[in-house]
Amino acid sequence: MNTALSWIKAYVPELDCTDQEYCDKMTLTGTKVEGYERLDKNLEKIVVGEIIKIEKHPDADKLIVCQVNVGSEEVQIVTGASNVKEGDKVPVVLDGGKVAGGHDGGPLPEEGIPIKAGKLRGVPSSGMMCAIEELGSSREMYPDAPQDGIYILDKAAVPGEDAIALLGLHDTVFEYEITSNRVDCYSVLGIAREAAVTFDKPFVPPVVEVKESEEDVKDYISVEVQDADLCARYCARVCTNIKIGPSPEWMQRRLAASGIRPINNLVDITNYVMEEYGQPMHAFDLDTIAGRKIIVRRAKDGDEFQTLDGQTRKLDGDILMICDAEKEIGIAGIMGGENSKITDNVKTVLFEAACFNGPNIRKSAKRIGLRTDASGKFEKGLDPRNARAAIDRACQLIAELGCGEVTKGCVDVCAPLSPLKQLPFEPQKYNALLGTKITEEQMLAIFEKLDIRVLKEGGNIMLEIPSFRQDILGSADLAEEVARFYGYDKIPVTLPNSTSTTGKLSFKLRIEQKARDIAEYCGFSQGMSYSFESPKVFDKLRLAQDDKAREAITIANPLGEDFSVMRTLPLNGMLTSLATNYNRRNKDVRLYELGNIYIPEALPLTKLPDERMQFTLGFYGEGDFYTMKGVVEEFVECIGMKERCTYNPESGKPFLHPGRQAQILYRDTVIGYLGEVHPEVCDNYDIGTKAYVAVLDMPVILPFASFDRKYEGIAKYPAVTRDISMVVPKTVLAGEIEAVLVQRGGKLLESYRLFDVYEGGQIQEGCKSMAYSVSFRAKDRTLEEADITGAMKKILNGLEQLGAQLRQ
């Protein structure tokens, strides 16, 4: 939001500070000033000049020589402007002065343009007559300025006086960052009230007294609100005998400084009140309203409506409309209709000031693709009490500026207003929250300046919160008000008076951090890919047409087909990244990603999808299937999953090599999968080498993970090692053998290690040789031969059940 300092001073007349002081103090009290700009920046020695005489230039057809009275003297100025004549009053920059810019509309020079006396085609010229652009402004701020020529001042201007002051450019425009909970500060009055308390100056709001005619407003218009849940209040007033013309200069300057282009007195008044009170208003031509009746109701599904910008908007049943007895004439809180717009021939005007449902206005603006200044204010939730005050202010200006006559009364359809909120005065609690020792008197003085009424009943004090302060809900909010205006810089540094605890990551985030640590320890670099994908991904990954992974959520407003669905598998991003690196000739690339997939319960969506974090690993180059398996087991061990994972080669993933893939199981629960990428999928992604991936489903892993560790001392007794060399069928997996070792080895088994696998001519067909080193140890004694023999006998009996035979 932008405001001119002069507008603020209209309501805080005793305000006296520099621009930087205003910026700093307002920011410290919570009304953050983003920046400011002086309107008279780089404007020096510019006065009012009166053209006394004009002659043609002797050596140039397009130049004229003017004798100009600048008050203290008469100077000669040569110009090429064609719009000036004798007797005109114009802004003149004297010799040694500065102007802000020129006619080209480009960026203004940082230091301005110095003007010096000289000669133009041999004729002396002292100074320069200025166009509005040379004064750092534009035709948007000064609509009466010529498109290409010197700006003509009012005839009442006195030669020699300050032209910059006459044009209202000795001013500063401040830009504020207003938080959405401070709806009152989206108005000049709200900012002025904050400034008054900040600088401890009186706040003088405008006194609104409407001069009304004898005609009754109810003879002109009636109002019916059919959807009161979306319209808490609707105020309507009628003005007759409208005279369209320019608004006064002071109003034009204030609007232009706020970034609003002046148009005419009627439009400018509605915009002025919207900025002043923060209450959007709209004006209808009453002669276009059928039946002289306003009906506030929802639109019908499939309706179309042409707004003031000439665009046809498609409506639905959730959009609130302003209608007459026959048709729709405006989209509530957003924009009026082409069929009821104000023209220069308007005679009678209906003013509207209402309080619409904020969330509905925001959703409606999004659906129809139209967001306006009005909708931006409505969507934050306006004060219903402000609507009547704003419409009365508008009608006051209509009468005072001679724009028309105001009929008596106001049609005010309003749901019962909730009583003003009252909160107990609790100074001890405020001081405890702030760590201060502010007196009760200081606190009450701050509250009274903020228009918070102090109600004393017996020994109790209650604080009545004004309706425009919707952000004050409890004692913490009141303590904040005290802190803001007492001064954050005055609050002493104190230690917390409660027992504090050291912050740390949640268990889920600690597991994810451990995943990053392990991946990076194993040489992987973190990658990030989009959650939005193309439906073509499913074909690239060789998924069957009935595969559940194809049931993806379609995005309502996608950037394009390549980003039109939410991913159900994490592999596309990983393989795309590997392909990018491969085609840029990067060797031995290892990447990992922690990202969500989105699994809908059913389509179309009836509730939010299941967002599952996936730990995805991928590499090509040095390494193989077992390299990836080692990384997975390293991670599983480091997060406290004490038992070893098992692997099921029948994972059935079509995007993985059929003979080099496996499900990863932990305690018979599938926690992920790994394998070599199918050669056809590699070709689809333009990866010209073997690639390997692993995917771990983090929500399944979390219940098994633990950071609890139990210390065990160094073993006191020696270990005994035995080697087992056996011939087993090729269908027997190493995991099955290791399960037998663990089950039959009992408490004495300390460790085991596969150290040889052999297939060759000396081994019968369909079999393989496998050799394990098995270590036994007892914690409380030295093992005897009988202990080892018994354990080995149990293990060998179990291995025989798998079809294993000891090698002779």
mmCIF file of C-alpha atoms in Angstrom, residues 353-524:
data_model
loop_
_atom_site.group_PDB
_atom_site.id
_atom_site.type_symbol
_atom_site.label_atom_id
_atom_site.label_comp_id
_atom_site.label_asym_id
_atom_site.label_seq_id
_atom_site.Cartn_x
_atom_site.Cartn_y
_atom_site.Cartn_z
ATOM 1 C CA ALA A 353 -20.959 -0.146 0.236
ATOM 2 C CA ALA A 354 -21.154 -3.691 1.516
ATOM 3 C CA CYS A 355 -19.413 -6.309 3.620
ATOM 4 C CA PHE A 356 -19.023 -9.554 1.686
ATOM 5 C CA ASN A 357 -17.646 -12.900 2.842
ATOM 6 C CA GLY A 358 -13.849 -12.691 2.411
ATOM 7 C CA PRO A 359 -13.020 -16.337 1.572
ATOM 8 C CA ASN A 360 -15.875 -16.455 -0.966
ATOM 9 C CA ILE A 361 -14.614 -13.296 -2.693
ATOM 10 C CA ARG A 362 -11.098 -14.738 -2.937
ATOM 11 C CA LYS A 363 -12.322 -18.040 -4.363
ATOM 12 C CA SER A 364 -14.637 -16.267 -6.806
ATOM 13 C CA ALA A 365 -11.831 -13.993 -8.029
ATOM 14 C CA LYS A 366 -9.624 -17.042 -8.602
ATOM 15 C CA ARG A 367 -12.326 -18.947 -10.454
ATOM 16 C CA ILE A 368 -13.179 -16.168 -12.884
ATOM 17 C CA GLY A 369 -9.543 -15.048 -13.234
ATOM 18 C CA LEU A 370 -10.156 -11.463 -12.127
ATOM 19 C CA ARG A 371 -8.529 -9.882 -9.079
ATOM 20 C CA THR A 372 -9.085 -6.183 -8.368
ATOM 21 C CA ASP A 373 -8.149 -3.667 -5.669
ATOM 22 C CA ALA A 374 -11.639 -4.140 -4.235
ATOM 23 C CA SER A 375 -11.443 -7.939 -4.098
ATOM 24 C CA GLY A 376 -7.992 -7.681 -2.502
ATOM 25 C CA LYS A 377 -9.534 -5.755 0.380
ATOM 26 C CA PHE A 378 -12.743 -7.784 0.693
ATOM 27 C CA GLU A 379 -10.912 -11.103 0.843
ATOM 28 C CA LYS A 380 -9.149 -10.065 4.058
ATOM 29 C CA GLY A 381 -12.461 -9.690 5.913
ATOM 30 C CA LEU A 382 -13.791 -6.158 6.392
ATOM 31 C CA ASP A 383 -15.455 -4.549 9.384
ATOM 32 C CA PRO A 384 -19.255 -4.458 8.812
ATOM 33 C CA ARG A 385 -19.488 -1.212 10.792
ATOM 34 C CA ASN A 386 -17.155 0.497 8.338
ATOM 35 C CA ALA A 387 -19.537 0.169 5.372
ATOM 36 C CA ARG A 388 -22.030 2.762 6.644
ATOM 37 C CA ALA A 389 -19.286 5.215 7.642
ATOM 38 C CA ALA A 390 -17.653 4.955 4.205
ATOM 39 C CA ILE A 391 -20.837 5.449 2.184
ATOM 40 C CA ASP A 392 -21.738 8.493 4.277
ATOM 41 C CA ARG A 393 -18.262 9.913 3.635
ATOM 42 C CA ALA A 394 -18.695 9.410 -0.106
ATOM 43 C CA CYS A 395 -22.054 11.188 -0.071
ATOM 44 C CA GLN A 396 -20.569 14.021 1.962
ATOM 45 C CA LEU A 397 -17.921 14.531 -0.744
ATOM 46 C CA ILE A 398 -20.585 14.354 -3.478
ATOM 47 C CA ALA A 399 -22.427 17.255 -1.869
ATOM 48 C CA GLU A 400 -19.352 19.276 -0.872
ATOM 49 C CA LEU A 401 -17.729 19.055 -4.304
ATOM 50 C CA GLY A 402 -20.924 19.965 -6.149
ATOM 51 C CA CYS A 403 -21.119 16.598 -7.864
ATOM 52 C CA GLY A 404 -24.798 16.073 -7.059
ATOM 53 C CA GLU A 405 -27.518 16.065 -4.403
ATOM 54 C CA VAL A 406 -27.844 13.357 -1.763
ATOM 55 C CA THR A 407 -31.263 11.905 -0.985
ATOM 56 C CA LYS A 408 -32.313 11.510 2.619
ATOM 57 C CA GLY A 409 -31.490 8.294 4.410
ATOM 58 C CA CYS A 410 -29.731 5.037 3.600
ATOM 59 C CA VAL A 411 -31.096 1.604 2.746
ATOM 60 C CA ASP A 412 -29.148 -0.559 5.179
ATOM 61 C CA VAL A 413 -29.730 -4.325 5.112
ATOM 62 C CA CYS A 414 -27.620 -5.756 7.897
ATOM 63 C CA ALA A 415 -27.478 -8.924 9.945
ATOM 64 C CA PRO A 416 -27.390 -8.232 13.698
ATOM 65 C CA LEU A 417 -23.935 -6.894 14.484
ATOM 66 C CA SER A 418 -22.068 -8.839 17.123
ATOM 67 C CA PRO A 419 -21.282 -6.800 20.258
ATOM 68 C CA LEU A 420 -17.807 -5.351 20.579
ATOM 69 C CA LYS A 421 -15.337 -7.755 22.141
ATOM 70 C CA GLN A 422 -14.346 -7.060 25.748
ATOM 71 C CA LEU A 423 -11.155 -8.389 27.322
ATOM 72 C CA PRO A 424 -9.974 -8.083 30.933
ATOM 73 C CA PHE A 425 -7.133 -5.690 31.695
ATOM 74 C CA GLU A 426 -4.278 -7.908 32.973
ATOM 75 C CA PRO A 427 -1.128 -5.780 33.362
ATOM 76 C CA GLN A 428 0.772 -8.446 35.306
ATOM 77 C CA LYS A 429 0.281 -10.936 32.512
ATOM 78 C CA TYR A 430 1.427 -8.411 29.889
ATOM 79 C CA ASN A 431 4.588 -7.647 31.844
ATOM 80 C CA ALA A 432 5.246 -11.364 32.376
ATOM 81 C CA LEU A 433 4.961 -12.004 28.658
ATOM 82 C CA LEU A 434 7.200 -9.076 27.747
ATOM 83 C CA GLY A 435 9.716 -9.235 30.570
ATOM 84 C CA THR A 436 9.003 -5.598 31.456
ATOM 85 C CA LYS A 437 7.858 -3.445 34.364
ATOM 86 C CA ILE A 438 5.515 -1.077 32.537
ATOM 87 C CA THR A 439 3.045 0.706 34.799
ATOM 88 C CA GLU A 440 -0.709 0.320 34.509
ATOM 89 C CA GLU A 441 -1.041 4.010 33.690
ATOM 90 C CA GLN A 442 1.334 3.716 30.726
ATOM 91 C CA MET A 443 -0.561 0.716 29.379
ATOM 92 C CA LEU A 444 -3.966 2.368 29.695
ATOM 93 C CA ALA A 445 -2.665 5.505 27.978
ATOM 94 C CA ILE A 446 -1.526 3.381 25.003
ATOM 95 C CA PHE A 447 -4.885 1.595 24.804
ATOM 96 C CA GLU A 448 -6.849 4.852 24.838
ATOM 97 C CA LYS A 449 -4.745 6.264 21.997
ATOM 98 C CA LEU A 450 -5.561 3.125 19.996
ATOM 99 C CA ASP A 451 -9.303 3.752 20.474
ATOM 100 C CA ILE A 452 -9.528 0.809 22.880
ATOM 101 C CA ARG A 453 -12.127 1.921 25.417
ATOM 102 C CA VAL A 454 -11.263 1.488 29.078
ATOM 103 C CA LEU A 455 -14.369 0.421 31.051
ATOM 104 C CA LYS A 456 -14.180 0.552 34.828
ATOM 105 C CA GLU A 457 -16.776 -1.408 36.779
ATOM 106 C CA GLY A 458 -16.128 -1.502 40.483
ATOM 107 C CA GLY A 459 -12.594 -2.713 40.975
ATOM 108 C CA ASN A 460 -12.388 -4.396 37.569
ATOM 109 C CA ILE A 461 -11.151 -2.871 34.316
ATOM 110 C CA MET A 462 -12.346 -4.180 30.964
ATOM 111 C CA LEU A 463 -11.007 -3.210 27.551
ATOM 112 C CA GLU A 464 -13.538 -2.807 24.730
ATOM 113 C CA ILE A 465 -11.873 -3.593 21.385
ATOM 114 C CA PRO A 466 -12.967 -1.443 18.418
ATOM 115 C CA SER A 467 -14.534 -3.383 15.566
ATOM 116 C CA PHE A 468 -11.789 -2.406 13.111
ATOM 117 C CA ARG A 469 -9.170 -4.221 15.229
ATOM 118 C CA GLN A 470 -10.161 -7.785 14.302
ATOM 119 C CA ASP A 471 -6.639 -8.973 15.082
ATOM 120 C CA ILE A 472 -6.937 -8.418 18.873
ATOM 121 C CA LEU A 473 -8.314 -11.655 20.298
ATOM 122 C CA GLY A 474 -6.645 -12.196 23.662
ATOM 123 C CA SER A 475 -4.141 -11.063 26.260
ATOM 124 C CA ALA A 476 -1.127 -11.848 24.072
ATOM 125 C CA ASP A 477 -2.450 -9.455 21.419
ATOM 126 C CA LEU A 478 -2.928 -6.710 24.007
ATOM 127 C CA ALA A 479 0.595 -7.322 25.292
ATOM 128 C CA GLU A 480 1.839 -6.886 21.725
ATOM 129 C CA GLU A 481 0.100 -3.504 21.482
ATOM 130 C CA VAL A 482 1.816 -2.427 24.691
ATOM 131 C CA ALA A 483 5.203 -3.618 23.397
ATOM 132 C CA ARG A 484 4.792 -1.894 20.031
ATOM 133 C CA PHE A 485 4.192 1.551 21.417
ATOM 134 C CA TYR A 486 6.200 1.307 24.614
ATOM 135 C CA GLY A 487 9.144 0.541 22.318
ATOM 136 C CA TYR A 488 10.804 -2.775 21.526
ATOM 137 C CA ASP A 489 14.145 -1.010 21.956
ATOM 138 C CA LYS A 490 13.241 -0.222 25.584
ATOM 139 C CA ILE A 491 12.472 -3.815 26.561
ATOM 140 C CA PRO A 492 15.428 -5.154 28.595
ATOM 141 C CA VAL A 493 17.183 -8.414 27.826
ATOM 142 C CA THR A 494 15.991 -11.108 30.247
ATOM 143 C CA LEU A 495 16.406 -14.841 30.595
ATOM 144 C CA PRO A 496 13.348 -17.082 30.176
ATOM 145 C CA ASN A 497 11.670 -17.693 33.537
ATOM 146 C CA SER A 498 10.687 -21.265 32.683
ATOM 147 C CA THR A 499 12.747 -24.393 32.195
ATOM 148 C CA SER A 500 13.866 -24.435 28.586
ATOM 149 C CA THR A 501 14.712 -27.504 26.570
ATOM 150 C CA THR A 502 17.159 -27.937 23.758
ATOM 151 C CA GLY A 503 15.437 -27.998 20.403
ATOM 152 C CA LYS A 504 16.046 -30.882 18.057
ATOM 153 C CA LEU A 505 14.689 -32.474 14.925
ATOM 154 C CA SER A 506 11.683 -34.754 15.104
ATOM 155 C CA PHE A 507 12.282 -38.496 14.873
ATOM 156 C CA LYS A 508 11.107 -38.566 11.242
ATOM 157 C CA LEU A 509 13.466 -35.758 10.246
ATOM 158 C CA ARG A 510 16.366 -37.411 12.092
ATOM 159 C CA ILE A 511 15.828 -40.587 10.073
ATOM 160 C CA GLU A 512 15.746 -38.560 6.858
ATOM 161 C CA GLN A 513 18.934 -36.766 7.878
ATOM 162 C CA LYS A 514 20.580 -40.124 8.539
ATOM 163 C CA ALA A 515 19.545 -41.215 5.038
ATOM 164 C CA ARG A 516 21.308 -38.156 3.609
ATOM 165 C CA ASP A 517 24.399 -38.811 5.722
ATOM 166 C CA ILE A 518 24.701 -42.448 4.652
ATOM 167 C CA ALA A 519 24.085 -41.663 0.972
ATOM 168 C CA GLU A 520 26.712 -38.936 0.951
ATOM 169 C CA TYR A 521 29.143 -41.132 2.906
ATOM 170 C CA CYS A 522 28.742 -43.727 0.157
ATOM 171 C CA GLY A 523 29.514 -41.174 -2.548
ATOM 172 C CA PHE A 524 26.005 -40.118 -3.594
#
